[in-house]
Tab-separated table of C-alpha atoms and ligand atoms in Angstrom:
chain	number	residue	atom	x	y	z
A	736	MET	CA	-48.042	-40.651	52.781
A	737	SER	CA	-49.954	-37.500	51.852
A	738	LEU	CA	-48.048	-34.272	52.448
A	739	LEU	CA	-50.938	-32.039	51.416
A	740	VAL	CA	-54.607	-32.934	51.779
A	741	VAL	CA	-57.091	-30.407	50.427
A	742	SER	CA	-60.723	-31.100	51.328
A	743	GLU	CA	-63.816	-29.388	49.937
A	744	LEU	CA	-61.928	-26.128	49.445
A	745	SER	CA	-63.995	-23.199	48.147
A	746	LYS	CA	-63.185	-19.558	47.505
A	747	GLU	CA	-65.770	-16.906	46.733
A	748	TYR	CA	-65.163	-13.298	45.727
A	749	PRO	CA	-67.782	-10.551	46.014
A	750	VAL	CA	-68.246	-8.900	42.611
A	751	ALA	CA	-70.349	-5.949	41.460
A	752	ALA	CA	-73.529	-7.039	39.695
A	753	GLY	CA	-74.845	-3.661	38.539
A	754	GLY	CA	-76.153	-0.807	40.705
A	755	PHE	CA	-75.544	-1.491	44.385
A	756	ARG	CA	-76.037	-5.225	44.000
A	757	ARG	CA	-73.212	-7.585	44.799
A	758	ARG	CA	-72.923	-11.214	43.841
A	759	ARG	CA	-70.502	-13.898	44.776
A	760	LEU	CA	-68.195	-15.429	42.232
A	761	ARG	CA	-67.163	-18.931	43.202
A	762	ALA	CA	-63.618	-19.149	41.809
A	763	VAL	CA	-62.948	-22.504	43.528
A	764	ASP	CA	-65.851	-24.817	44.209
A	765	HIS	CA	-65.505	-27.703	46.697
A	766	VAL	CA	-62.154	-28.943	45.424
A	767	SER	CA	-60.467	-31.951	47.054
A	768	PHE	CA	-57.144	-33.617	46.268
A	769	SER	CA	-54.078	-34.949	47.990
A	770	LEU	CA	-50.398	-34.814	47.135
A	771	THR	CA	-47.739	-37.269	48.263
A	772	GLY	CA	-44.325	-35.976	49.437
A	773	GLY	CA	-41.811	-35.889	46.553
A	774	ALA	CA	-44.539	-36.286	43.903
A	775	THR	CA	-46.114	-33.923	41.368
A	776	LEU	CA	-49.799	-33.206	40.939
A	777	GLY	CA	-50.772	-31.401	37.740
A	778	ILE	CA	-53.642	-28.898	37.671
A	779	VAL	CA	-54.964	-28.106	34.196
A	780	GLY	CA	-57.823	-25.987	32.893
A	781	GLU	CA	-58.555	-22.957	30.754
A	782	SER	CA	-57.990	-19.373	31.778
A	783	GLY	CA	-60.328	-18.439	34.626
A	784	SER	CA	-60.945	-22.029	35.771
A	785	GLY	CA	-59.545	-21.220	39.217
A	786	LYS	CA	-56.088	-22.824	39.084
A	787	SER	CA	-54.162	-19.910	40.608
A	788	THR	CA	-56.831	-19.210	43.213
A	789	LEU	CA	-56.749	-22.871	44.213
A	790	ALA	CA	-52.952	-22.779	44.567
A	791	ARG	CA	-53.015	-19.566	46.634
A	792	CYS	CA	-55.690	-20.978	48.965
A	793	ALA	CA	-53.979	-24.389	49.228
A	794	LEU	CA	-50.746	-22.655	50.277
A	795	ARG	CA	-52.716	-20.375	52.575
A	796	LEU	CA	-51.414	-17.245	50.854
A	797	GLU	CA	-55.080	-16.354	50.649
A	798	ARG	CA	-57.887	-17.378	52.986
A	799	SER	CA	-60.402	-19.814	51.612
A	800	SER	CA	-64.157	-19.350	52.133
A	801	SER	CA	-64.599	-22.921	53.362
A	802	GLY	CA	-62.904	-26.298	53.399
A	803	SER	CA	-59.640	-27.421	54.947
A	804	VAL	CA	-55.981	-27.857	54.041
A	805	LEU	CA	-53.793	-30.286	55.948
A	806	PHE	CA	-50.055	-29.891	55.431
A	807	ASP	CA	-48.017	-32.598	57.112
A	808	GLN	CA	-51.114	-33.325	59.189
A	809	ARG	CA	-51.435	-29.738	60.429
A	810	ASN	CA	-54.537	-27.780	59.545
A	811	LEU	CA	-53.299	-24.685	57.703
A	812	THR	CA	-56.759	-23.150	57.624
A	813	GLU	CA	-56.664	-22.814	61.427
A	814	LEU	CA	-53.178	-21.290	61.673
A	815	ARG	CA	-52.769	-17.574	62.326
A	816	GLY	CA	-49.980	-15.057	63.005
A	817	ARG	CA	-46.570	-16.364	63.901
A	818	ALA	CA	-47.485	-20.040	63.559
A	819	LEU	CA	-48.624	-19.376	59.995
A	820	ARG	CA	-45.497	-17.352	59.160
A	821	ARG	CA	-43.302	-20.189	60.439
A	822	MET	CA	-45.206	-22.651	58.274
A	823	ARG	CA	-44.872	-20.477	55.143
A	824	ARG	CA	-41.284	-21.509	54.703
A	825	TRP	CA	-42.294	-25.068	53.780
A	826	LEU	CA	-44.709	-24.013	51.042
A	827	GLN	CA	-43.460	-21.833	48.203
A	828	LEU	CA	-45.018	-20.414	45.053
A	829	VAL	CA	-43.302	-19.638	41.750
A	830	PHE	CA	-45.284	-17.432	39.331
A	831	GLN	CA	-45.603	-17.472	35.582
A	832	ASP	CA	-43.969	-14.094	35.213
A	833	PRO	CA	-40.555	-14.063	36.937
A	834	ALA	CA	-40.589	-10.250	36.913
A	835	SER	CA	-43.482	-10.296	39.396
A	836	SER	CA	-41.542	-12.344	41.963
A	837	LEU	CA	-38.298	-10.370	41.637
A	838	ASN	CA	-37.855	-6.832	42.933
A	839	PRO	CA	-36.425	-4.807	40.004
A	840	ARG	CA	-34.526	-2.546	42.398
A	841	LEU	CA	-32.727	-5.377	44.211
A	842	ARG	CA	-29.720	-7.318	42.999
A	843	VAL	CA	-30.741	-10.920	42.459
A	844	ASP	CA	-28.387	-12.238	45.150
A	845	THR	CA	-30.086	-9.933	47.676
A	846	THR	CA	-33.478	-11.304	46.557
A	847	VAL	CA	-32.298	-14.880	47.117
A	848	ALA	CA	-30.656	-14.021	50.458
A	849	GLU	CA	-33.808	-12.342	51.811
A	850	PRO	CA	-35.732	-15.495	52.870
A	851	ILE	CA	-32.546	-17.006	54.348
A	852	ARG	CA	-32.257	-14.006	56.667
A	853	LEU	CA	-35.994	-13.761	57.287
A	854	HIS	CA	-36.315	-17.358	58.445
A	855	GLY	CA	-32.883	-17.358	60.160
A	856	LEU	CA	-31.691	-20.329	58.089
A	857	ARG	CA	-27.995	-19.269	58.163
A	858	GLU	CA	-26.083	-17.113	60.657
A	859	GLY	CA	-23.599	-14.454	59.533
A	860	THR	CA	-22.746	-12.826	56.208
A	861	THR	CA	-20.228	-15.466	55.086
A	862	ALA	CA	-22.575	-18.398	55.634
A	863	ILE	CA	-25.444	-16.577	53.889
A	864	ARG	CA	-23.179	-15.676	50.975
A	865	ALA	CA	-22.033	-19.300	50.634
A	866	ARG	CA	-25.625	-20.512	50.685
A	867	VAL	CA	-26.654	-18.001	47.993
A	868	GLU	CA	-23.766	-19.176	45.772
A	869	GLU	CA	-24.797	-22.781	46.344
A	870	LEU	CA	-28.411	-21.963	45.386
A	871	PHE	CA	-27.302	-20.187	42.196
A	872	ARG	CA	-25.238	-23.246	41.240
A	873	SER	CA	-28.161	-25.581	41.955
A	874	VAL	CA	-30.382	-23.714	39.447
A	875	GLY	CA	-27.654	-23.637	36.801
A	876	LEU	CA	-26.545	-20.006	37.238
A	877	GLY	CA	-22.870	-19.048	37.533
A	878	PRO	CA	-21.012	-16.506	39.708
A	879	GLU	CA	-21.324	-13.999	36.838
A	880	HIS	CA	-25.091	-13.822	37.427
A	881	ILE	CA	-24.960	-13.219	41.158
A	882	GLY	CA	-24.411	-9.449	41.314
A	883	ARG	CA	-26.891	-8.566	38.573
A	884	TYR	CA	-30.265	-6.846	38.560
A	885	PRO	CA	-33.287	-8.687	37.088
A	886	HIS	CA	-33.325	-6.593	33.866
A	887	GLN	CA	-29.748	-7.708	33.167
A	888	LEU	CA	-30.881	-11.345	32.944
A	889	SER	CA	-32.922	-13.208	30.313
A	890	GLY	CA	-36.455	-14.450	31.108
A	891	GLY	CA	-35.174	-18.003	31.638
A	892	GLN	CA	-32.412	-16.793	33.983
A	893	GLN	CA	-34.905	-14.659	35.921
A	894	GLN	CA	-37.152	-17.702	36.383
A	895	ARG	CA	-34.141	-19.659	37.685
A	896	VAL	CA	-33.546	-16.882	40.237
A	897	ALA	CA	-37.230	-17.142	41.261
A	898	VAL	CA	-36.748	-20.902	41.747
A	899	ALA	CA	-33.540	-20.267	43.753
A	900	ARG	CA	-35.444	-17.858	46.005
A	901	ALA	CA	-38.137	-20.479	46.580
A	902	LEU	CA	-35.456	-23.112	47.319
A	903	ALA	CA	-33.741	-20.758	49.773
A	904	CYS	CA	-36.582	-21.475	52.197
A	905	GLU	CA	-35.784	-25.209	52.038
A	906	PRO	CA	-39.428	-25.943	51.230
A	907	ARG	CA	-41.122	-29.309	50.998
A	908	LEU	CA	-43.715	-28.179	48.500
A	909	ILE	CA	-43.539	-25.712	45.615
A	910	ALA	CA	-46.567	-24.611	43.614
A	911	LEU	CA	-45.390	-23.794	40.106
A	912	ASP	CA	-48.022	-21.583	38.475
A	913	GLU	CA	-47.479	-21.798	34.702
A	914	PRO	CA	-43.718	-21.538	35.341
A	915	THR	CA	-42.700	-21.838	31.687
A	916	SER	CA	-45.565	-20.071	29.869
A	917	ALA	CA	-43.744	-16.755	29.544
A	918	LEU	CA	-40.568	-18.385	28.173
A	919	ASP	CA	-39.368	-19.328	24.674
A	920	VAL	CA	-39.947	-22.978	23.763
A	921	SER	CA	-36.226	-23.866	23.850
A	922	VAL	CA	-35.856	-22.318	27.312
A	923	GLN	CA	-39.035	-24.036	28.585
A	924	ALA	CA	-37.615	-27.543	28.106
A	925	ALA	CA	-34.420	-26.673	29.993
A	926	LEU	CA	-36.392	-25.261	32.930
A	927	LEU	CA	-38.643	-28.339	33.120
A	928	THR	CA	-35.541	-30.565	33.168
A	929	LEU	CA	-34.068	-28.451	35.961
A	930	LEU	CA	-37.302	-28.692	37.985
A	931	ARG	CA	-37.358	-32.487	37.628
A	932	ASP	CA	-33.689	-32.745	38.689
A	933	LEU	CA	-34.292	-30.543	41.732
A	934	GLN	CA	-37.300	-32.634	42.662
A	935	SER	CA	-35.411	-35.909	42.628
A	936	ARG	CA	-32.385	-34.410	44.432
A	937	LEU	CA	-34.342	-32.600	47.147
A	938	GLY	CA	-37.467	-34.741	47.448
A	939	LEU	CA	-39.723	-31.775	46.671
A	940	ALA	CA	-43.450	-32.083	46.049
A	941	TYR	CA	-44.838	-29.954	43.217
A	942	LEU	CA	-48.280	-28.577	42.451
A	943	PHE	CA	-47.744	-27.979	38.769
A	944	ILE	CA	-50.253	-25.626	37.131
A	945	SER	CA	-50.611	-25.337	33.382
A	946	HIS	CA	-53.232	-24.923	30.669
A	947	ASP	CA	-51.089	-27.243	28.530
A	948	LEU	CA	-51.705	-30.952	29.070
A	949	ALA	CA	-48.536	-31.860	27.167
A	950	VAL	CA	-46.389	-29.927	29.647
A	951	VAL	CA	-48.283	-31.388	32.598
A	952	SER	CA	-47.806	-34.916	31.272
A	953	ALA	CA	-44.055	-34.350	31.208
A	954	MET	CA	-44.064	-33.382	34.883
A	955	ALA	CA	-46.945	-34.904	36.839
A	956	GLN	CA	-47.833	-38.460	37.851
A	957	ARG	CA	-51.382	-37.384	38.640
A	958	VAL	CA	-53.559	-34.644	37.278
A	959	VAL	CA	-56.766	-32.834	38.177
A	960	VAL	CA	-58.739	-31.066	35.446
A	961	MET	CA	-60.599	-27.908	36.474
A	962	TYR	CA	-63.599	-26.287	34.821
A	963	LEU	CA	-65.248	-23.148	36.263
A	964	GLY	CA	-63.754	-23.779	39.680
A	965	GLN	CA	-64.679	-27.454	39.901
A	966	VAL	CA	-62.620	-30.585	39.391
A	967	VAL	CA	-64.218	-32.452	36.474
A	968	GLU	CA	-61.723	-35.313	36.204
A	969	GLU	CA	-58.811	-36.715	38.157
A	970	GLY	CA	-56.504	-39.682	37.874
A	971	PRO	CA	-53.029	-40.876	36.911
A	972	THR	CA	-51.776	-38.675	34.045
A	973	ALA	CA	-51.018	-41.547	31.638
A	974	ARG	CA	-54.472	-43.082	32.120
A	975	LEU	CA	-56.221	-39.760	31.765
A	976	LEU	CA	-54.354	-38.946	28.555
A	977	ALA	CA	-54.890	-42.388	27.025
A	978	GLY	CA	-58.573	-42.526	27.989
A	979	PRO	CA	-60.019	-39.151	29.025
A	980	ARG	CA	-63.545	-39.698	30.340
A	981	HIS	CA	-65.011	-36.232	30.846
A	982	PRO	CA	-66.035	-34.449	27.620
A	983	TYR	CA	-64.038	-31.387	28.673
A	984	THR	CA	-60.861	-33.436	29.195
A	985	ARG	CA	-61.512	-35.031	25.820
A	986	ALA	CA	-61.551	-31.548	24.327
A	987	LEU	CA	-58.195	-30.744	25.934
A	988	VAL	CA	-56.658	-34.066	24.873
A	989	SER	CA	-58.090	-33.951	21.365
A	990	ALA	CA	-56.285	-30.684	20.672
A	991	VAL	CA	-53.600	-33.195	19.661
A	992	PRO	CA	-55.070	-34.887	16.504
A	993	ARG	CA	-56.115	-38.507	17.196
A	994	ASP	CA	-58.222	-41.081	15.453
A	995	VAL	CA	-60.758	-42.052	18.138
A	996	PRO	CA	-64.575	-41.943	18.041
A	997	TRP	CA	-64.878	-39.017	20.440
A	998	ALA	CA	-62.112	-36.827	18.991
A	999	GLU	CA	-64.154	-34.935	16.383
A	1000	PRO	CA	-67.128	-33.792	18.529
A	1001	ALA	CA	-64.740	-33.073	21.401
A	1002	ARG	CA	-62.444	-30.949	19.243
A	1003	SER	CA	-65.291	-28.594	18.391
A	1004	LEU	CA	-65.675	-27.748	22.095
A	1005	LEU	CA	-62.489	-25.789	22.203
A	1006	THR	CA	-64.018	-23.170	19.913
A	1007	GLY	CA	-66.836	-22.316	22.363
A	1008	GLU	CA	-66.433	-19.995	25.324
A	1009	PRO	CA	-67.006	-21.181	28.899
A	1010	THR	CA	-70.078	-19.712	30.550
A	1011	SER	CA	-69.349	-17.276	33.328
A	1012	THR	CA	-68.972	-18.676	36.813
A	1013	LEU	CA	-71.730	-16.233	37.778
A	1014	GLU	CA	-74.194	-17.689	35.299
A	1015	ARG	CA	-73.947	-21.311	36.297
A	1016	GLY	CA	-77.199	-23.232	36.020
A	1017	HIS	CA	-78.416	-26.060	38.226
A	1018	GLY	CA	-77.004	-29.020	36.334
A	1019	CYS	CA	-73.636	-29.891	34.865
A	1020	LEU	CA	-71.488	-26.755	34.453
A	1021	PHE	CA	-70.238	-28.066	31.144
A	1022	ALA	CA	-73.724	-28.584	29.639
A	1023	PRO	CA	-73.735	-25.354	27.512
A	1024	ARG	CA	-70.664	-26.574	25.602
A	1025	CYS	CA	-71.075	-30.340	25.661
A	1026	PRO	CA	-71.905	-32.223	22.418
A	1027	TRP	CA	-73.320	-35.122	24.468
A	1028	VAL	CA	-75.664	-33.025	26.639
A	1029	THR	CA	-79.126	-34.398	27.522
A	1030	ILE	CA	-82.032	-32.982	29.551
A	1031	ARG	CA	-80.847	-34.854	32.637
A	1032	CYS	CA	-77.455	-33.073	32.386
A	1033	ARG	CA	-79.136	-29.679	32.649
A	1034	THR	CA	-80.929	-30.462	35.888
A	1035	GLU	CA	-78.598	-32.798	37.789
A	1036	PRO	CA	-75.450	-31.307	39.411
A	1037	GLN	CA	-72.438	-33.494	38.667
A	1038	THR	CA	-69.999	-34.776	41.250
A	1039	LEU	CA	-66.901	-36.925	40.771
A	1040	ARG	CA	-67.724	-40.600	40.248
A	1041	ALA	CA	-65.471	-43.610	39.637
A	1042	VAL	CA	-64.901	-44.258	35.931
A	1043	GLY	CA	-62.009	-46.710	36.358
A	1044	THR	CA	-59.348	-47.742	38.812
A	1045	ASP	CA	-58.136	-44.664	40.650
A	1046	HIS	CA	-59.877	-42.508	38.032
A	1047	ARG	CA	-62.907	-40.230	38.552
A	1048	ALA	CA	-64.964	-37.935	36.367
A	1049	ALA	CA	-67.902	-35.596	37.023
A	1050	CYS	CA	-70.128	-36.821	34.185
A	1051	TRP	CA	-72.999	-39.256	34.729
A	1052	ARG	CA	-73.004	-40.320	31.078
A	1053	SER	CA	-69.345	-41.284	31.259
A	1054	ALA	CA	-69.776	-43.064	34.617
A	1055	GLU	CA	-72.773	-45.016	33.272
A	1056	GLY	CA	-70.992	-46.021	30.061
A	1057	GLU	CA	-73.136	-43.865	27.784
A	1058	LEU	CA	-70.334	-42.047	25.946
A	1059	PRO	CA	-68.258	-43.535	23.103
A	1060	SER	CA	-65.385	-45.249	24.884
A	1061	ALA	CA	-61.834	-44.027	24.598
B	1275	ATP	N1	-59.110	-11.200	43.756
B	1275	ATP	C1	-60.120	-11.538	42.955
B	1275	ATP	N2	-61.308	-10.869	43.001
B	1275	ATP	C2	-62.359	-11.204	42.213
B	1275	ATP	N3	-62.322	-12.243	41.338
B	1275	ATP	C3	-61.185	-12.948	41.246
B	1275	ATP	C4	-60.018	-12.647	42.037
B	1275	ATP	N4	-59.029	-13.529	41.721
B	1275	ATP	C5	-59.546	-14.349	40.773
B	1275	ATP	N5	-60.827	-14.005	40.489
B	1275	ATP	C6	-61.730	-14.668	39.535
B	1275	ATP	O1	-61.724	-16.054	39.871
B	1275	ATP	C7	-61.756	-16.852	38.697
B	1275	ATP	C8	-60.567	-17.789	38.689
B	1275	ATP	O2	-59.389	-17.030	38.488
B	1275	ATP	P1	-57.937	-17.676	38.487
B	1275	ATP	O3	-56.966	-16.559	38.278
B	1275	ATP	O4	-57.754	-18.516	39.690
B	1275	ATP	O5	-57.985	-18.608	37.201
B	1275	ATP	P2	-56.786	-19.363	36.463
B	1275	ATP	O6	-57.276	-20.732	36.142
B	1275	ATP	O7	-55.535	-19.246	37.241
B	1275	ATP	O8	-56.663	-18.519	35.094
B	1275	ATP	P3	-55.352	-18.227	34.202
B	1275	ATP	O9	-55.076	-19.495	33.421
B	1275	ATP	O10	-55.776	-17.099	33.324
B	1275	ATP	O11	-54.216	-17.866	35.127
B	1275	ATP	C9	-61.798	-15.885	37.524
B	1275	ATP	O12	-63.143	-15.713	37.138
B	1275	ATP	C10	-61.221	-14.620	38.107
B	1275	ATP	O13	-61.729	-13.496	37.428
B	1276	SF4	S1	-73.029	-34.615	32.453
B	1276	SF4	FE1	-73.892	-34.315	30.386
B	1276	SF4	S2	-73.392	-32.175	29.826
B	1276	SF4	FE2	-72.101	-32.757	31.558
B	1276	SF4	S3	-70.216	-33.466	30.638
B	1276	SF4	FE3	-71.503	-35.285	30.963
B	1276	SF4	S4	-72.635	-35.568	29.022
B	1276	SF4	FE4	-71.777	-33.485	29.006
B	1277	MG	MG1	-53.672	-18.437	36.852
């Protein structure tokens, strides 16, 4: 059953547009997806595509402009005050940069104990201490790490503390926003293994954000691909990697050299820059960069359409079988 159901979620920010004029930047544009308990949904896209904004709005750390979020069948977008604070415990966020989620002036055990006290999850110093030690063990840190300050730990160890702090809340869902991007390659693999182990032990659901499809494929059963705030393709990760249907997904996938008819034109896309969200035209947002663009693409807005079993893409040419097949 779905733990998280996001429907038509949008987030706009007012931005200066010269002089006294203000315009609205649509960072997330009518995004819908659902996530089953204990499963992982990957969110991929280039920098600025709206991944972090989507995660913050889905977890209700930020208010969305429109749309709804159901968590365990409760509408998060309608919750306020104490009801929202109580709910927060179930939904946690881990950032790319562990330094931003750890207070440099606090010992790391104090940082991990904080949410336990805040949500009243253990009573008394001894029980809290025991729980903190248990959490450190569960993320692969020993007693020698407990009394330290963040700067006395490596980047990988700091990220493990950030995961322990998230776990302290006993959440059901964790959004992992590029959790390994700031780490060395060798440390990345170990952290991904830890996250998978924790998921199977604790039945956690993950929203796993990355610009790297290879990392997402190692973690997520399903993936949504974002471009300028919109979802342009979604489906089971293996199917999407073996047969990407949207030209933008093809560009991401073809970064890994492959011998398929669409690989060469798609590869060239990665060299172009995305247009600004503010300068979007009427038709397909990807038209300025797409090697398969036609006049119809420039005038017709694209919405997700079925391109296979449980697989959708926002490209009429792909849906109507007009692109070279994967
Ligand atoms: N608080 C804000 N005010 C104004 N614009 C914002 C704000 N937060 C994000 N944006 C804009 O929204 C768009 C999406 O940003 P977001 O950080 O969600 O992208 P992202 O996919 O997470 O990028 P990255 O991979 O670099 O982390 C960008 O154009 C960004 O400049
Ligand atoms: S609708 Fe047209 S421009 Fe957009 S991705 Fe498809 S082929 Fe390219
Ligand atoms: Mg981001």
